[in-house]
XYZ file of C-alpha atoms in Angstrom:
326
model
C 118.744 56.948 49.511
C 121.683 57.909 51.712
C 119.762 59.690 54.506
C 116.726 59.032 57.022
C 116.025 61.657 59.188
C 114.113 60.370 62.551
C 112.107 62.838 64.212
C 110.968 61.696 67.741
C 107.270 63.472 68.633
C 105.240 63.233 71.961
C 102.541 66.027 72.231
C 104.547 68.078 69.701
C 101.799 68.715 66.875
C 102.185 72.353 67.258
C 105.881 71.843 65.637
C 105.411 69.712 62.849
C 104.547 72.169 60.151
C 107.062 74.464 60.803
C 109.960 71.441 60.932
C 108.366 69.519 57.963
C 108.330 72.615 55.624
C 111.695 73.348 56.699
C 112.849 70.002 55.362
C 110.660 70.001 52.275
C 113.160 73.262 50.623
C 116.404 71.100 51.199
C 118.681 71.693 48.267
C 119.894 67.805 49.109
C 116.823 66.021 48.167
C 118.102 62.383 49.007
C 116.861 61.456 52.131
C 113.542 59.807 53.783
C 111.729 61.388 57.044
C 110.471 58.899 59.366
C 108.019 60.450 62.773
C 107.999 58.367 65.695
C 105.470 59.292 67.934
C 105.357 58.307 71.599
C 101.763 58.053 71.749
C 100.730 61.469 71.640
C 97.630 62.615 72.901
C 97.644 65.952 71.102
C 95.978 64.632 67.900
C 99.973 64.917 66.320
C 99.103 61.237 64.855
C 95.798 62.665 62.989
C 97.497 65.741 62.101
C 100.214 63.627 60.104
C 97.920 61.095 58.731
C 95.930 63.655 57.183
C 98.246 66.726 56.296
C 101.414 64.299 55.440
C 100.253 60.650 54.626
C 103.234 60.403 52.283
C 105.648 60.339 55.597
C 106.149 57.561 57.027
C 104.884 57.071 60.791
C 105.607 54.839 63.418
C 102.796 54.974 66.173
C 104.360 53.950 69.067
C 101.463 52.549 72.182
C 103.282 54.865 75.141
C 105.460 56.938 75.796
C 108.793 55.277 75.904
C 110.966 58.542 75.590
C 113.812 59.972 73.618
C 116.254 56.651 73.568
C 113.803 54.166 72.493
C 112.107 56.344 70.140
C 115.107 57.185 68.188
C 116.621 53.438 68.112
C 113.427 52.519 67.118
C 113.858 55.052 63.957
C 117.647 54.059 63.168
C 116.316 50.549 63.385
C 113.982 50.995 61.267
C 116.286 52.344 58.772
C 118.116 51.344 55.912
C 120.276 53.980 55.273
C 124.293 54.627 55.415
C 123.518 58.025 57.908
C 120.569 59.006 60.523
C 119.869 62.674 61.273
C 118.056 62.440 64.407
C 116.220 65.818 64.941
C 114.555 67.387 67.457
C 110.612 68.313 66.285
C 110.997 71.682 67.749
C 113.107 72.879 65.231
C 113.046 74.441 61.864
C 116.513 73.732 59.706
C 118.588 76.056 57.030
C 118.362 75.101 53.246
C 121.495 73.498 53.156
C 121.367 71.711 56.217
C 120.957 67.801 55.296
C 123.618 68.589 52.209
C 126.534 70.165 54.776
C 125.936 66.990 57.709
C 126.080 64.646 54.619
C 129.765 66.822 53.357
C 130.811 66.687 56.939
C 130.296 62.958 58.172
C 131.556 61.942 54.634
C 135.043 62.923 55.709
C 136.061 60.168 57.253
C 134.799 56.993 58.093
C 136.372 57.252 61.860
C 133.400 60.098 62.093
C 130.459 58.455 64.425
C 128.813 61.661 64.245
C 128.343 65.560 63.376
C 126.644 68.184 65.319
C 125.026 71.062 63.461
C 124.576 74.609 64.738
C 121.546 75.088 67.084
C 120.765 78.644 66.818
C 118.146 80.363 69.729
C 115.161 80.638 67.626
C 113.715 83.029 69.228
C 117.138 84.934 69.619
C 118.380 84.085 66.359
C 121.858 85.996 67.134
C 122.645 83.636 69.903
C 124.027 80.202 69.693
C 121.696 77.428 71.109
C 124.465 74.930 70.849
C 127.647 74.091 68.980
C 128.333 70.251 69.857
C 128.273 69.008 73.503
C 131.787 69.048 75.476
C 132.125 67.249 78.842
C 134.317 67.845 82.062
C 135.913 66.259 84.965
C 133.337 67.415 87.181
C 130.354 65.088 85.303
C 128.948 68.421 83.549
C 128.061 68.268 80.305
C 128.697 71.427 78.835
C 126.383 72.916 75.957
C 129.381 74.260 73.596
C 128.355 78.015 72.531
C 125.024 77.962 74.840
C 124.458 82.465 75.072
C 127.337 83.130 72.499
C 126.866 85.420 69.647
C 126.057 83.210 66.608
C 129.341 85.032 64.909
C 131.117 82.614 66.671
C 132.514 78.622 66.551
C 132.756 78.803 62.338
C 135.372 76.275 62.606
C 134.943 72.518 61.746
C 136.525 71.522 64.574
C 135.915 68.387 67.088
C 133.925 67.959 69.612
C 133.489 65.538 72.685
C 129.934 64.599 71.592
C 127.294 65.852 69.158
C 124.398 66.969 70.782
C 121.382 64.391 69.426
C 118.428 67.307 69.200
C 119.806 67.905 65.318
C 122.664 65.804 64.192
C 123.822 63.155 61.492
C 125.163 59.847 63.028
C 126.547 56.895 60.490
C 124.176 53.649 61.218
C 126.897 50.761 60.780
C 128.699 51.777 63.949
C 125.476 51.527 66.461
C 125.881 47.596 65.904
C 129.180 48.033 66.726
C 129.005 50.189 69.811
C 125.299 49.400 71.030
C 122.131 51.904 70.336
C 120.763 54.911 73.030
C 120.544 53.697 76.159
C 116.715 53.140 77.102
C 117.428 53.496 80.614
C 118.033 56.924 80.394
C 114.709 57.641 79.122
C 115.411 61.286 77.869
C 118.964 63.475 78.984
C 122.067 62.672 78.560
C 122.056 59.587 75.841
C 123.150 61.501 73.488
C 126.790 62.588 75.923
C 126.442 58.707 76.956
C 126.903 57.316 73.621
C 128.984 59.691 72.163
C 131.450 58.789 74.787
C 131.156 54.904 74.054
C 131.839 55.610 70.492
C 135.320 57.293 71.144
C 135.822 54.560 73.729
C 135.872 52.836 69.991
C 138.328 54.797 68.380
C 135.659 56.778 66.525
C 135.589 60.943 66.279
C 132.477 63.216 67.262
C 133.024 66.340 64.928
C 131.293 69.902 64.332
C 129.824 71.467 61.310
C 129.374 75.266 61.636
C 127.262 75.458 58.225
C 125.057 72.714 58.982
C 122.255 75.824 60.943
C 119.646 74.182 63.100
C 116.299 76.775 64.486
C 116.098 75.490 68.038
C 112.806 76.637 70.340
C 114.002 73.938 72.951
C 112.910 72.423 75.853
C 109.746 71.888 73.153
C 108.562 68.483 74.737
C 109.913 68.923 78.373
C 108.143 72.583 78.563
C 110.794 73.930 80.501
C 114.617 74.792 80.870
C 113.780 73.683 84.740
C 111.599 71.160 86.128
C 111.517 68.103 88.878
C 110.839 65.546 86.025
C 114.088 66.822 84.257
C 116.210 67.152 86.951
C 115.857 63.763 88.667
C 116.474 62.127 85.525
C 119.277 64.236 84.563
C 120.848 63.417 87.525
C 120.373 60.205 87.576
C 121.423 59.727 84.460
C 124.706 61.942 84.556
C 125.385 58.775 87.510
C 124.963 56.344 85.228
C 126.968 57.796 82.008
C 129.892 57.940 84.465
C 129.627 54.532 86.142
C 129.163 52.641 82.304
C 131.526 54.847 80.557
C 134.352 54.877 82.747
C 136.707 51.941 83.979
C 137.431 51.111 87.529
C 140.552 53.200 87.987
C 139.245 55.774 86.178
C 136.755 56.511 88.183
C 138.648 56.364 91.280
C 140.921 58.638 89.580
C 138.342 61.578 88.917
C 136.195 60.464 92.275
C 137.104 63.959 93.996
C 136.393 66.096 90.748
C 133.380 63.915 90.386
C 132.288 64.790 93.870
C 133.211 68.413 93.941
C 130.799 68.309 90.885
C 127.624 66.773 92.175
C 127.904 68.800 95.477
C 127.941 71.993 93.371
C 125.017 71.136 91.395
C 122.970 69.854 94.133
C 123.747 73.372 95.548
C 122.713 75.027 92.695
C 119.356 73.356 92.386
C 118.884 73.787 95.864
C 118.914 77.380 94.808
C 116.944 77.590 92.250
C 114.194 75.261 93.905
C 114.966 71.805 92.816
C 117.138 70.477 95.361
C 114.823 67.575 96.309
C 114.314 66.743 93.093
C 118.344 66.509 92.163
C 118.728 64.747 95.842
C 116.106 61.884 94.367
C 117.605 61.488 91.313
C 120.917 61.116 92.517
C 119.657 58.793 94.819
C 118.252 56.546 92.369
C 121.288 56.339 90.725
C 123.524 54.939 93.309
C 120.953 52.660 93.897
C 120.306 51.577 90.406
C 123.628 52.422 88.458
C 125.195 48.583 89.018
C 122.154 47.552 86.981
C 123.060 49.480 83.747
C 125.523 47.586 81.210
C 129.016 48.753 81.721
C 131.357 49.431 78.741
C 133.616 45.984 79.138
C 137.450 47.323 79.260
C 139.722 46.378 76.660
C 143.006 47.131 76.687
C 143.306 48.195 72.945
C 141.327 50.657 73.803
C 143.361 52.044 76.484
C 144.591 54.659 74.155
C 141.581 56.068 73.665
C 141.010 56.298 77.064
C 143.924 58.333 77.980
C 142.668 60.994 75.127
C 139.124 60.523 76.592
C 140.660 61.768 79.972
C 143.095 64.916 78.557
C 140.068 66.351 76.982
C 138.185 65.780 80.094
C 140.453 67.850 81.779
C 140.932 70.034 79.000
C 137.438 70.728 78.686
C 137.255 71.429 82.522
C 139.291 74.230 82.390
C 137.935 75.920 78.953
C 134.557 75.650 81.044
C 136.144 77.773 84.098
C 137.349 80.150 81.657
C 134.446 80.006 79.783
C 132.155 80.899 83.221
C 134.946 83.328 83.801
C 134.569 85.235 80.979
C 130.608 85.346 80.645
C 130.661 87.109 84.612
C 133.086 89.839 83.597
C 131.127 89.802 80.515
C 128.023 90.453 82.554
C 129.668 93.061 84.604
């Protein structure tokens, strides 16, 4: 068995016939499919007990989110590569046999995002790996794009965690999802630990991933998303990045709060964004901090040209989608 794909559930019974009969017509049949369920109150636990008692479940006594869920699933595992996926999804055919092709390229890969397609717009992109900015933004690579586009294997910054292959050994090396984040973000958080470790984040544009999405949040939008979000985007920064480096990117960092506080201000979640941030100051000196080392400073320096890099492919990016619009 080379493969054990984790699906976290809470409340999600709705999805799990659609996802498991996805997975059931895989022309790679060696893998094992492991539910943990965050103590659903949606009768998701019956449902599997009686419709799939061959899978295995891990019944989990509350709701401890996304993070825990998951490491609880790779922990339980015994196999060389974890596909975590998200139960709001249905996946292509080939979809466990191209992330198995693509992580198996090197052994510097950490991990390989598929690509998310809209499902209910299946000719836009959902997502096409996760980039990330000087301005603290993680950016949703492809989000809107017609899904003609990113066909390249290519790399990424991080692979987003809703539907993609990770290899197992290197979590003991690097540490597991952050708990503390709950749900948003982990999956930017440890990607970036794992090239603070030398190790790539890559892309495989075969690999085609049916996304509904925001399946267990219920919304694009909402105050419980937002304040964690940004209190979480405070913490990736403060763990992820050295001393100097964040005194480095403080202004970008701070142009980039302001404008999303701004924008959720807008939209109607400005208090929420406000509290979230809030709790992060207050809180971030309490998360575990990503101890320097100076053979790593190489990595670092390539961590902060993409970061830049990425910035300005963004503002082109947002660029081109207004004239688009226009």
């Amino acid at each position: 068995m080379k493969v054990t794909i984790v699906i976290p559930n809470y409340n999600g019974k709705h999805f799990m016939e659609p996802c498991l009969s996805s997975l059931s017509k895989q022309t790679y049949k060696n893998f094992h499919i492991l539910v943990v369920d965050n103590a659903s109150s949606d009768g998701s636990i019956e449902y599997m007990e009686e419709n799939y008692p061959d899978i295995e479940l891990i019944k989990l006594q509350k709701n401890y989110g996304f993070s825990k869920a998951v490491n609880i699933g790779i922990q339980h595992s015994r196999t060389p590569y974890v596909i975590l996926l998200n139960n709001d999804t249905t996946v292509d055919t080939r979809y466990v046999e191209e992330m198995v092709k693509a992580i198996e390229k090197s052994p510097k890969i950490f991990s390989v995002s598929s690509k998310m397609i809209q499902m209910y717009h299946p000719e836009l992109i959902d997502s096409a790996g996760d980039l990330y900015t000087l301005l603290g933004w993680g950016v949703c690579r492809g989000c809107g794009r017609p899904v003609s586009n990113y066909t390249k294997y290519d790399e990424i910054f991080t692979a987003c965690a809703g539907a993609a292959i990770y290899r197992r050994s290197v979590f003991d090396e690097i540490g597991y999802f952050d708990e503390n984040h709950f749900a948003y973000l982990e999956d930017i958080d440890i990607g970036y630990r794992a090239r603070i470790y030398g190790y790539y984040n890559m892309y495989c544009p075969t690999a085609l991933v049916y996304h509904v999405g925001s399946g267990t949040s219920g919304s694009k939008y909402n105050s419980f998303k937002v304040k964690l979000a940004a209190r979480n985007n405070l913490y990736l920064n403060y763990k992820n990045m050295p001393a100097l480096q964040l005194i480095l990117n403080f202004i970008p960092l701070a142009i980039g709060y302001f404008v999303k506080y701004l924008f959720f201000c807008k939209i109607g979640f400005g208090k929420d964004y406000k509290e979230g941030f809030i709790e992060g100051l207050q809180t971030a000196k309490l998360q575990k901090k990503v101890k320097f080392q100076f053979k790593h400073l190489g990595n670092y320096l390539v961590i902060e040209i993409d970061l830049i890099k990425y910035t300005f492919d963004y503002i082109k990016d947002w660029f081109s989608r207004k004239l688009f619009k226009k």
